[in-house]
mmCIF file of C-alpha atoms and ligand atoms in Angstrom:
data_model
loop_
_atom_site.group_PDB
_atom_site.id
_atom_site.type_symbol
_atom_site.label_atom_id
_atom_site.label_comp_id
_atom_site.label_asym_id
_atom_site.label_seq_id
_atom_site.Cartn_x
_atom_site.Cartn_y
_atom_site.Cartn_z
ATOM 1 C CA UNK A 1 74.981 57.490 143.363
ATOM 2 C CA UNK A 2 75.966 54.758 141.127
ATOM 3 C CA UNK A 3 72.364 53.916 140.714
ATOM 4 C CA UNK A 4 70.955 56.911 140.235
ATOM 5 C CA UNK A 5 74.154 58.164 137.679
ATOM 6 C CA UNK A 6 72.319 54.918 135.702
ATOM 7 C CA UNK A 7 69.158 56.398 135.724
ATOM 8 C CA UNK A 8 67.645 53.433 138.385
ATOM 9 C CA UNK A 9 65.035 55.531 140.359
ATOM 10 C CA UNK A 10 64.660 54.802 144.161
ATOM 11 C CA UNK A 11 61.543 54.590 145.451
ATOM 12 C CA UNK A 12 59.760 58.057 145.135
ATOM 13 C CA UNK A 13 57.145 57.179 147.298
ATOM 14 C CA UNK A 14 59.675 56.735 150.351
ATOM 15 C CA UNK A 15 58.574 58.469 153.351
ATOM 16 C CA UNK A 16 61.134 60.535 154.184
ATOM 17 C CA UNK A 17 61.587 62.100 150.387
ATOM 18 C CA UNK A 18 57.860 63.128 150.795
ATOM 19 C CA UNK A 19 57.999 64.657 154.287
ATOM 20 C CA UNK A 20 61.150 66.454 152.976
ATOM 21 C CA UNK A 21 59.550 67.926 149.704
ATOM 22 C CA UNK A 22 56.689 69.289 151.930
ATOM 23 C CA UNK A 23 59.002 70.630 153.793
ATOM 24 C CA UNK A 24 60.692 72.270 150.872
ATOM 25 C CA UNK A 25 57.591 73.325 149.641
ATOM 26 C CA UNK A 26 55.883 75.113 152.495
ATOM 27 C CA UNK A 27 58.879 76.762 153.553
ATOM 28 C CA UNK A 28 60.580 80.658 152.571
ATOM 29 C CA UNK A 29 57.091 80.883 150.113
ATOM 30 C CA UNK A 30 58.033 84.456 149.721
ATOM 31 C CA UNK A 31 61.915 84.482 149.006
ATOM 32 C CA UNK A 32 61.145 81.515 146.353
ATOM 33 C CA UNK A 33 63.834 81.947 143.474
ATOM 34 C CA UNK A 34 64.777 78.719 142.313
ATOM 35 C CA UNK A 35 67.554 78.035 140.252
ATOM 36 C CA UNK A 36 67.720 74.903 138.136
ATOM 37 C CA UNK A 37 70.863 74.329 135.977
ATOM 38 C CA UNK A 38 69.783 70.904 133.781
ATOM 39 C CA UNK A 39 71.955 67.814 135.097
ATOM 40 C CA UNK A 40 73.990 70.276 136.973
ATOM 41 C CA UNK A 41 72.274 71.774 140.275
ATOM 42 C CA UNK A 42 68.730 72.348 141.543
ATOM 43 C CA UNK A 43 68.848 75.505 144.041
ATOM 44 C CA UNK A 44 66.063 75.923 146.293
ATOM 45 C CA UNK A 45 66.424 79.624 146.383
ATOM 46 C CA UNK A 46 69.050 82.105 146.108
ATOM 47 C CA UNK A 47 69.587 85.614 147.282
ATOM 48 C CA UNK A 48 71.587 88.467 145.457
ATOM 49 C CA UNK A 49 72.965 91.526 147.809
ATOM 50 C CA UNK A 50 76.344 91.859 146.965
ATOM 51 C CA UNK A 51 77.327 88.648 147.753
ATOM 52 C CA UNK A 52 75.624 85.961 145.471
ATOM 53 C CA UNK A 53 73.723 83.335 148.071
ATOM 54 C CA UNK A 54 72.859 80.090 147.613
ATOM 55 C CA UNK A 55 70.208 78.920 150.144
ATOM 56 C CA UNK A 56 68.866 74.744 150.626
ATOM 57 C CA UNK A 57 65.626 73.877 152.732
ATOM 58 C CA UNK A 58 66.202 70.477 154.603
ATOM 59 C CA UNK A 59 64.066 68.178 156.552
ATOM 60 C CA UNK A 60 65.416 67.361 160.474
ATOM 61 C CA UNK A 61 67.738 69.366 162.860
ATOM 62 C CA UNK A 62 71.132 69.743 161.395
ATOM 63 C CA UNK A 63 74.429 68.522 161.328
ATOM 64 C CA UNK A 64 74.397 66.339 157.738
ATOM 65 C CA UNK A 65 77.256 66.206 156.345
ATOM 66 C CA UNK A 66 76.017 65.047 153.010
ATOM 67 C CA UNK A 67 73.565 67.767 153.182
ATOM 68 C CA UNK A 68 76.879 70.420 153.713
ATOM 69 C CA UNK A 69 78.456 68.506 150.649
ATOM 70 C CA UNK A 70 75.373 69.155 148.507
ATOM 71 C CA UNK A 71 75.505 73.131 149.550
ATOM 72 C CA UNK A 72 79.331 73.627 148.595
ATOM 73 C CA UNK A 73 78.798 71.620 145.486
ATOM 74 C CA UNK A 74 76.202 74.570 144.447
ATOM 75 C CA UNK A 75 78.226 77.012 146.201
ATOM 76 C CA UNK A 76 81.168 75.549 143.827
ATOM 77 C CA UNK A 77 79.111 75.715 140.988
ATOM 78 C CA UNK A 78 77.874 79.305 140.956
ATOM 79 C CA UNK A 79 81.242 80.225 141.821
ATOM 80 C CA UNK A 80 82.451 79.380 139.081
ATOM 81 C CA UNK A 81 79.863 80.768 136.480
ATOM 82 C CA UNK A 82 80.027 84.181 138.620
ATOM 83 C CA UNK A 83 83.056 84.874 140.269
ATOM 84 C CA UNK A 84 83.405 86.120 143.228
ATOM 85 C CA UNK A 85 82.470 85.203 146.846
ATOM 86 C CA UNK A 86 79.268 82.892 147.302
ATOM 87 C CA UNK A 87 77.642 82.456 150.399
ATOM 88 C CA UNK A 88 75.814 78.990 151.160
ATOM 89 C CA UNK A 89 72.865 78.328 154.355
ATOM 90 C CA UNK A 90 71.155 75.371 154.973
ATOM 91 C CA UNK A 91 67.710 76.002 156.961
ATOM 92 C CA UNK A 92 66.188 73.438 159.087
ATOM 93 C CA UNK A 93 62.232 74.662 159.411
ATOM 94 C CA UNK A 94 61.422 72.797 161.602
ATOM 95 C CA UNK A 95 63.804 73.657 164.285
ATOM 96 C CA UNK A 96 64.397 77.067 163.200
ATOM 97 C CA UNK A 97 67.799 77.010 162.715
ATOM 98 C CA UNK A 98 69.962 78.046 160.207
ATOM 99 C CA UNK A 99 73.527 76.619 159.222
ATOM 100 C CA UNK A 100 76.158 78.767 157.330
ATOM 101 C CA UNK A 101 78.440 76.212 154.604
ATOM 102 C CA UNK A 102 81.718 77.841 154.638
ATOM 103 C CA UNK A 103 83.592 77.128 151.492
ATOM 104 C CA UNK A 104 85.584 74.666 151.456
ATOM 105 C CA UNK A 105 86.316 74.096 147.282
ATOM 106 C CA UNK A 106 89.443 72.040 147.438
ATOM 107 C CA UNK A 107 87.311 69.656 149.585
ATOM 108 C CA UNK A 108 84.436 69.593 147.165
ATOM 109 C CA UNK A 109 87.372 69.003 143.982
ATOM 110 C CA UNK A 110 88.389 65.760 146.354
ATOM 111 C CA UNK A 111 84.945 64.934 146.158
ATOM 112 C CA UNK A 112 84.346 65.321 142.961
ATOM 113 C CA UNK A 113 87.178 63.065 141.828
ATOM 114 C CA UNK A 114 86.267 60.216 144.328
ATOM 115 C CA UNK A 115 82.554 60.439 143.044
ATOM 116 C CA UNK A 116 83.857 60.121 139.013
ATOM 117 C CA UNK A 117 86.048 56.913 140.169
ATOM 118 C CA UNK A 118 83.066 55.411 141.689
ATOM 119 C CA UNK A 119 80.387 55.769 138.669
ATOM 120 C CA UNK A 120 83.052 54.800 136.470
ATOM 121 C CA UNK A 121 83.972 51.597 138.706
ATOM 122 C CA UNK A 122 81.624 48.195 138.901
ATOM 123 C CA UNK A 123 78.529 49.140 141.038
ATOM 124 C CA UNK A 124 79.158 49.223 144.676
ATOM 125 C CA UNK A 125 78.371 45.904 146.883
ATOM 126 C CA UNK A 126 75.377 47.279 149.186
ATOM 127 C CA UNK A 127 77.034 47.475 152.859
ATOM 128 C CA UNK A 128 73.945 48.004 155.434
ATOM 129 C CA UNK A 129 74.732 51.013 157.512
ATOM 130 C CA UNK A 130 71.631 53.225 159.497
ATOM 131 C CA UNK A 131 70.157 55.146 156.638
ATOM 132 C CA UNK A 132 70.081 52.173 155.059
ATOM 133 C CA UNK A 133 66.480 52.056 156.584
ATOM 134 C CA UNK A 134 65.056 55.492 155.057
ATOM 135 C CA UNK A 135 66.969 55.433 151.913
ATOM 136 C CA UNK A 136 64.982 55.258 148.790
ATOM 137 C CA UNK A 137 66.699 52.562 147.283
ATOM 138 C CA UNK A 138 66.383 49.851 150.247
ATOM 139 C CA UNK A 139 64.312 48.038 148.040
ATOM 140 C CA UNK A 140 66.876 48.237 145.481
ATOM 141 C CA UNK A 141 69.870 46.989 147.296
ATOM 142 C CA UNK A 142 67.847 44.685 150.421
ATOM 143 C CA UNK A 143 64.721 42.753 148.376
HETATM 144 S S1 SF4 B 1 69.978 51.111 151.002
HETATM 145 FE FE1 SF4 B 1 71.898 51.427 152.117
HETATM 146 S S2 SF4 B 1 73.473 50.503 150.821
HETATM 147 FE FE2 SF4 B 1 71.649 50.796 149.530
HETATM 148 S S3 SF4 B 1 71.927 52.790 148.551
HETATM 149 FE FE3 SF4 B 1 70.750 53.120 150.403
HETATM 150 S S4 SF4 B 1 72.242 53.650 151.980
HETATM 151 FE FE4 SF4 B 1 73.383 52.694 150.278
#
C-alpha cells in the first residue's frame, strides 16, 4: 500500500494477478457494468433493483478478508454518493460460490484512518509472512 500510494508498480506479470484478471474477464460476460470512479474505486459490475449492488469477481474459494475489505470500501463509497442501502457479493467462479459483504462502515472508517497513518508514516520494514510468495511486489521488498 505504501508502495503502490508512491506510484512503485509490482510486478504485473505475477502469476496470480494474471490468472485473476482472466478470471475477471471471462466471468458474468453478460451482467458486465463496470463502474470506474478515477483514484477512487474500480467496480467489476453493479446491479440496480431497488437496492443499489455492488458486485467483485475474485480468483480462489473464499474467505479473504482483504478481499471483504475491498467490497465494503466500494460498498462505503457508493453509499455515500447515493444514499441509501447498498448491497455488496463477492463471487468465486471457480467454485461457484457466492459471498454476501454485510456492511460494516464504522469498520471500514477504522480502516481508513489506519491506512492514512501508514502512507503518511516512513515506508513499512518488509516482514515475510505467506503471501509474501504470490505478492507482486516480492521482488520489491525480497531481491
Ligand atoms: S512481499 Fe510480503 S512484505 Fe512485501 S509487500 Fe508483499 S506481502 Fe508485503
Amino acid at each position: 500500500m505504501w508502495l503502490y500510494h508512491r506510484n512503485v508498480a509490482g510486478n504485473t506479470f505475477n502469476e496470480h494477478l494474471r490468472i485473476g484478471e482472466f478470471i475477471d474477464h471471462k466471468s458474468f460476460p453478460r451482467e458486465r457494468r463496470e463502474l470506474i470512479i478515477e483514484n477512487v474505486c474500480a467496480i467489476d459490475f453493479i446491479k440496480e433493483d431497488g437496492v443499489f449492488e455492488v458486485h467483485e469477481i475474485k480468483k480462489g474459494k473464499g474467505e479473504n478478508k482483504a478481499q471483504e475489505m475491498q467490497v465494503l470500501y466500494y460498498m462505503y463509497v457508493m453509499q455515500k454518493v447515493l444514499g441509501g442501502e447498498v448491497k455488496g457479493f463477492i463471487h468465486y467462479p471457480q467454485v461457484r460460490k457466492v459471498k454476501e459483504v454485510h456492511p460494516d462502515y464504522e469498520k471500514i472508517e477504522t480502516s481508513i484512518g489506519r491506512i492514512r497513518s501508514i502512507i503518511q508514516g516512513e515506508c513499512p520494514k518488509p516482514v515475510r509472512i505467506p503471501i509474501c510468495r504470490g505478492c507482486s511486489y516480492a521482488e520489491v521488498c525480497w531481491s
